[in-house]
Amino acid sequence: MITQIGVLALQGAFASHAACIAELGHSPVEVRNTADLNNLDALIMPGGESSTMSQLLASSVLFEPIKDVIADGLPIFGTCAGMILLSHEIVDGKLDQCCFDAIDITVRRNAFGRQVDSFEANVDTVIGDFHGVFIRAPRIEAVGEKVQVLGTYGGEPVLVCQANVLAASFHPELAGDVRLHEYFINSFVTTKEK
Ligand code: GLN
């Protein structure tokens, strides 16, 4: 079954996510306005700059409609800045920065260091070893009891889920390996009758 996977395309690494979805034989849909949310089977929130994305979500009037589709149970995969947007609480965020409170995690922005400190390392995940690309990555400082840890780096959670929401502090779309996208589609996405 081919699914329609939206990729929030306001800013950041959305093109690489779309390429992963296409490589898996599914249909990527770039999401820039409310109409683009129609008929999606899932939505990916990419990495980039979460404070800029937060502003663009407000100015494009997408914040509330996305909050609604998350509450309706649409499967969501957030990576890096996307994970920050999905979190319950942001530490070291910009003053006006908003988050969806879709997964009960507290994240600290840029906690693994600045851009020069970006690194690549093996992540131990539910689907096996995965090449983690960490770019000004957020650190998950607290996880609520409903959150399941699906991947760790150095003993710390870096891949987590709660209900319909999957979140990674690294960039699976830049790993040259589509297994985490495949896992997301297979485990979280149930195709609606159209
Ligand atoms: N540090 C960025 C932020 O706060 C996230 C970095 C990324 O997505 N690669 O949004």
CSV table of C-alpha atoms and ligand atoms in Angstrom, one decimal:
chain,number,residue,atom,x,y,z
A,1,MET,CA,0.0,0.0,0.0
A,2,ILE,CA,1.4,3.4,-1.0
A,3,THR,CA,1.0,6.0,1.7
A,4,GLN,CA,1.0,9.8,1.5
A,5,ILE,CA,3.5,11.1,3.9
A,6,GLY,CA,3.5,14.9,4.5
A,7,VAL,CA,6.8,16.6,5.2
A,8,LEU,CA,6.6,20.0,6.8
A,9,ALA,CA,8.4,22.1,4.3
A,10,LEU,CA,8.7,25.6,5.9
A,11,GLN,CA,12.4,25.4,6.6
A,12,GLY,CA,15.2,22.9,7.1
A,13,ALA,CA,16.0,19.4,5.9
A,14,PHE,CA,12.6,18.5,4.4
A,15,ALA,CA,13.9,17.5,0.9
A,16,SER,CA,16.1,14.7,2.3
A,17,HIS,CA,13.1,13.3,4.2
A,18,ALA,CA,11.0,13.5,1.0
A,19,ALA,CA,13.7,11.6,-0.8
A,20,CYS,CA,13.7,8.8,1.8
A,21,ILE,CA,9.9,8.5,1.5
A,22,ALA,CA,10.1,8.3,-2.3
A,23,GLU,CA,12.9,5.7,-2.0
A,24,LEU,CA,10.6,3.5,0.0
A,25,GLY,CA,8.0,3.7,-2.7
A,26,HIS,CA,5.6,6.1,-0.8
A,27,SER,CA,4.4,9.5,-1.8
A,28,PRO,CA,6.0,12.5,-0.1
A,29,VAL,CA,3.8,15.6,0.2
A,30,GLU,CA,5.4,19.0,1.0
A,31,VAL,CA,3.3,20.7,3.6
A,32,ARG,CA,3.3,24.6,3.5
A,33,ASN,CA,-0.3,25.4,4.2
A,34,THR,CA,-3.4,24.0,5.8
A,35,ALA,CA,-4.8,22.5,2.6
A,36,ASP,CA,-1.6,20.4,2.3
A,37,LEU,CA,-2.7,18.5,5.5
A,38,ASN,CA,-5.7,17.0,3.7
A,39,ASN,CA,-5.5,13.2,3.0
A,40,LEU,CA,-2.1,12.6,4.7
A,41,ASP,CA,-1.4,9.2,6.3
A,42,ALA,CA,1.4,10.7,8.4
A,43,LEU,CA,3.5,13.9,8.9
A,44,ILE,CA,7.3,14.3,9.3
A,45,MET,CA,8.7,17.4,11.0
A,46,PRO,CA,12.3,17.8,9.8
A,47,GLY,CA,15.4,19.2,11.4
A,48,GLY,CA,16.4,22.8,10.8
A,49,GLU,CA,16.0,25.7,13.3
A,50,SER,CA,13.1,25.1,15.7
A,51,SER,CA,12.7,28.7,16.7
A,52,THR,CA,12.5,29.8,13.0
A,53,MET,CA,10.1,26.9,12.3
A,54,SER,CA,8.0,28.0,15.3
A,55,GLN,CA,7.7,31.5,13.9
A,56,LEU,CA,6.8,30.2,10.4
A,57,LEU,CA,4.2,27.9,11.8
A,58,ALA,CA,2.6,30.9,13.4
A,59,SER,CA,2.8,33.2,10.4
A,60,SER,CA,1.6,30.5,8.0
A,61,VAL,CA,-1.3,29.7,10.4
A,62,LEU,CA,-0.3,26.1,10.5
A,63,PHE,CA,0.3,25.7,14.2
A,64,GLU,CA,-3.3,25.1,15.3
A,65,PRO,CA,-4.2,22.8,12.3
A,66,ILE,CA,-1.1,20.7,13.0
A,67,LYS,CA,-1.9,20.6,16.7
A,68,ASP,CA,-5.4,19.3,15.7
A,69,VAL,CA,-4.1,16.5,13.4
A,70,ILE,CA,-1.7,15.4,16.1
A,71,ALA,CA,-4.6,15.2,18.6
A,72,ASP,CA,-6.6,13.3,16.0
A,73,GLY,CA,-3.9,10.6,16.0
A,74,LEU,CA,-2.1,11.3,12.7
A,75,PRO,CA,1.3,9.5,13.0
A,76,ILE,CA,4.1,12.1,13.4
A,77,PHE,CA,7.8,11.7,13.1
A,78,GLY,CA,9.9,14.6,14.3
A,79,THR,CA,13.7,14.8,13.9
A,80,CYS,CA,16.0,17.1,15.7
A,81,ALA,CA,14.3,20.6,15.4
A,82,GLY,CA,11.2,18.6,14.6
A,83,MET,CA,11.6,16.7,17.9
A,84,ILE,CA,12.0,20.1,19.7
A,85,LEU,CA,8.7,21.3,18.2
A,86,LEU,CA,6.9,18.1,19.4
A,87,SER,CA,8.2,18.3,23.0
A,88,HIS,CA,6.4,19.1,26.2
A,89,GLU,CA,9.0,21.6,27.3
A,90,ILE,CA,12.0,23.3,25.7
A,91,VAL,CA,15.0,24.4,27.7
A,92,ASP,CA,17.1,27.2,26.2
A,93,GLY,CA,14.4,28.0,23.7
A,94,LYS,CA,13.8,31.5,22.3
A,95,LEU,CA,11.3,33.4,24.4
A,96,ASP,CA,8.5,33.2,21.8
A,97,GLN,CA,9.2,29.7,20.8
A,98,CYS,CA,6.2,27.3,20.8
A,99,CYS,CA,5.9,23.6,21.0
A,100,PHE,CA,3.1,21.1,20.4
A,101,ASP,CA,3.4,19.3,23.7
A,102,ALA,CA,2.7,16.1,21.7
A,103,ILE,CA,5.2,13.8,23.5
A,104,ASP,CA,6.1,14.1,27.2
A,105,ILE,CA,9.8,15.0,26.9
A,106,THR,CA,11.9,17.9,28.1
A,107,VAL,CA,14.6,18.8,25.5
A,108,ARG,CA,17.5,21.2,25.8
A,109,ARG,CA,18.3,22.9,22.6
A,110,ASN,CA,21.9,22.7,21.3
A,111,ALA,CA,22.9,20.7,24.3
A,112,PHE,CA,25.4,18.5,22.5
A,113,GLY,CA,27.3,21.7,21.6
A,114,ARG,CA,27.3,24.2,18.8
A,115,GLN,CA,27.5,23.5,15.0
A,116,VAL,CA,31.3,22.8,15.3
A,117,ASP,CA,30.5,20.2,17.8
A,118,SER,CA,28.2,18.3,15.5
A,119,PHE,CA,29.1,14.6,15.3
A,120,GLU,CA,28.2,11.2,14.0
A,121,ALA,CA,27.9,8.1,16.2
A,122,ASN,CA,26.3,4.8,16.4
A,123,VAL,CA,22.8,4.8,17.9
A,124,ASP,CA,21.5,1.6,19.5
A,125,THR,CA,17.9,1.3,18.3
A,126,VAL,CA,14.9,-1.0,18.3
A,127,ILE,CA,15.8,-1.9,14.7
A,128,GLY,CA,19.5,-2.4,15.4
A,129,ASP,CA,22.5,-0.2,15.1
A,130,PHE,CA,21.9,3.0,13.2
A,131,HIS,CA,24.3,5.7,12.0
A,132,GLY,CA,23.3,8.8,14.0
A,133,VAL,CA,24.0,12.2,12.5
A,134,PHE,CA,23.8,14.8,15.3
A,135,ILE,CA,23.8,18.4,14.2
A,136,ARG,CA,23.4,21.0,17.0
A,137,ALA,CA,21.3,18.3,18.5
A,138,PRO,CA,18.9,18.7,21.3
A,139,ARG,CA,19.3,16.5,24.4
A,140,ILE,CA,16.4,14.7,25.9
A,141,GLU,CA,16.6,15.7,29.6
A,142,ALA,CA,13.5,14.1,30.9
A,143,VAL,CA,11.0,11.5,29.7
A,144,GLY,CA,7.5,11.0,31.1
A,145,GLU,CA,6.2,7.6,32.1
A,146,LYS,CA,4.1,7.2,28.9
A,147,VAL,CA,7.2,7.7,26.7
A,148,GLN,CA,9.0,4.6,25.3
A,149,VAL,CA,12.7,4.8,24.7
A,150,LEU,CA,13.5,3.2,21.3
A,151,GLY,CA,17.1,4.3,20.8
A,152,THR,CA,20.0,5.4,22.9
A,153,TYR,CA,23.4,7.0,22.5
A,154,GLY,CA,25.9,6.7,25.4
A,155,GLY,CA,23.0,5.4,27.5
A,156,GLU,CA,20.9,8.5,26.9
A,157,PRO,CA,17.5,8.5,25.0
A,158,VAL,CA,17.8,9.8,21.4
A,159,LEU,CA,14.8,8.0,19.8
A,160,VAL,CA,11.5,8.0,21.7
A,161,CYS,CA,7.8,7.5,21.1
A,162,GLN,CA,4.5,8.1,22.7
A,163,ALA,CA,1.2,7.0,21.1
A,164,ASN,CA,1.2,8.3,17.5
A,165,VAL,CA,4.4,10.4,17.9
A,166,LEU,CA,8.0,9.2,17.1
A,167,ALA,CA,10.9,11.6,17.7
A,168,ALA,CA,14.7,11.4,17.2
A,169,SER,CA,17.3,13.9,18.3
A,170,PHE,CA,19.5,13.0,15.3
A,171,HIS,CA,18.9,13.1,11.5
A,172,PRO,CA,17.9,9.7,10.1
A,173,GLU,CA,17.2,11.3,6.7
A,174,LEU,CA,21.0,12.1,6.3
A,175,ALA,CA,22.2,8.6,7.2
A,176,GLY,CA,21.9,7.1,3.8
A,177,ASP,CA,19.7,4.5,5.4
A,178,VAL,CA,15.9,4.5,5.2
A,179,ARG,CA,15.3,1.8,7.8
A,180,LEU,CA,13.9,4.3,10.4
A,181,HIS,CA,11.5,5.8,7.9
A,182,GLU,CA,10.5,2.3,7.0
A,183,TYR,CA,10.0,1.4,10.7
A,184,PHE,CA,7.9,4.6,11.2
A,185,ILE,CA,5.7,3.7,8.2
A,186,ASN,CA,5.3,0.1,9.2
A,187,SER,CA,4.8,0.6,12.9
A,188,PHE,CA,2.9,3.9,13.1
A,189,VAL,CA,1.1,4.5,9.8
A,190,THR,CA,-2.3,2.8,9.2
A,191,THR,CA,-3.6,3.7,5.8
A,192,LYS,CA,-7.0,5.4,6.0
A,193,GLU,CA,-9.7,4.5,3.5
A,194,LYS,CA,-9.8,7.2,0.9
B,1,GLN,N1,19.6,23.4,17.3
B,1,GLN,C1,18.5,23.4,16.3
B,1,GLN,C2,17.2,24.0,16.9
B,1,GLN,O1,17.2,24.5,18.0
B,1,GLN,C3,18.2,22.0,15.9
B,1,GLN,C4,19.3,21.5,15.0
B,1,GLN,C5,18.8,20.6,13.9
B,1,GLN,O2,17.6,20.4,13.6
B,1,GLN,N2,19.8,20.0,13.3
B,1,GLN,O3,16.2,24.1,16.3
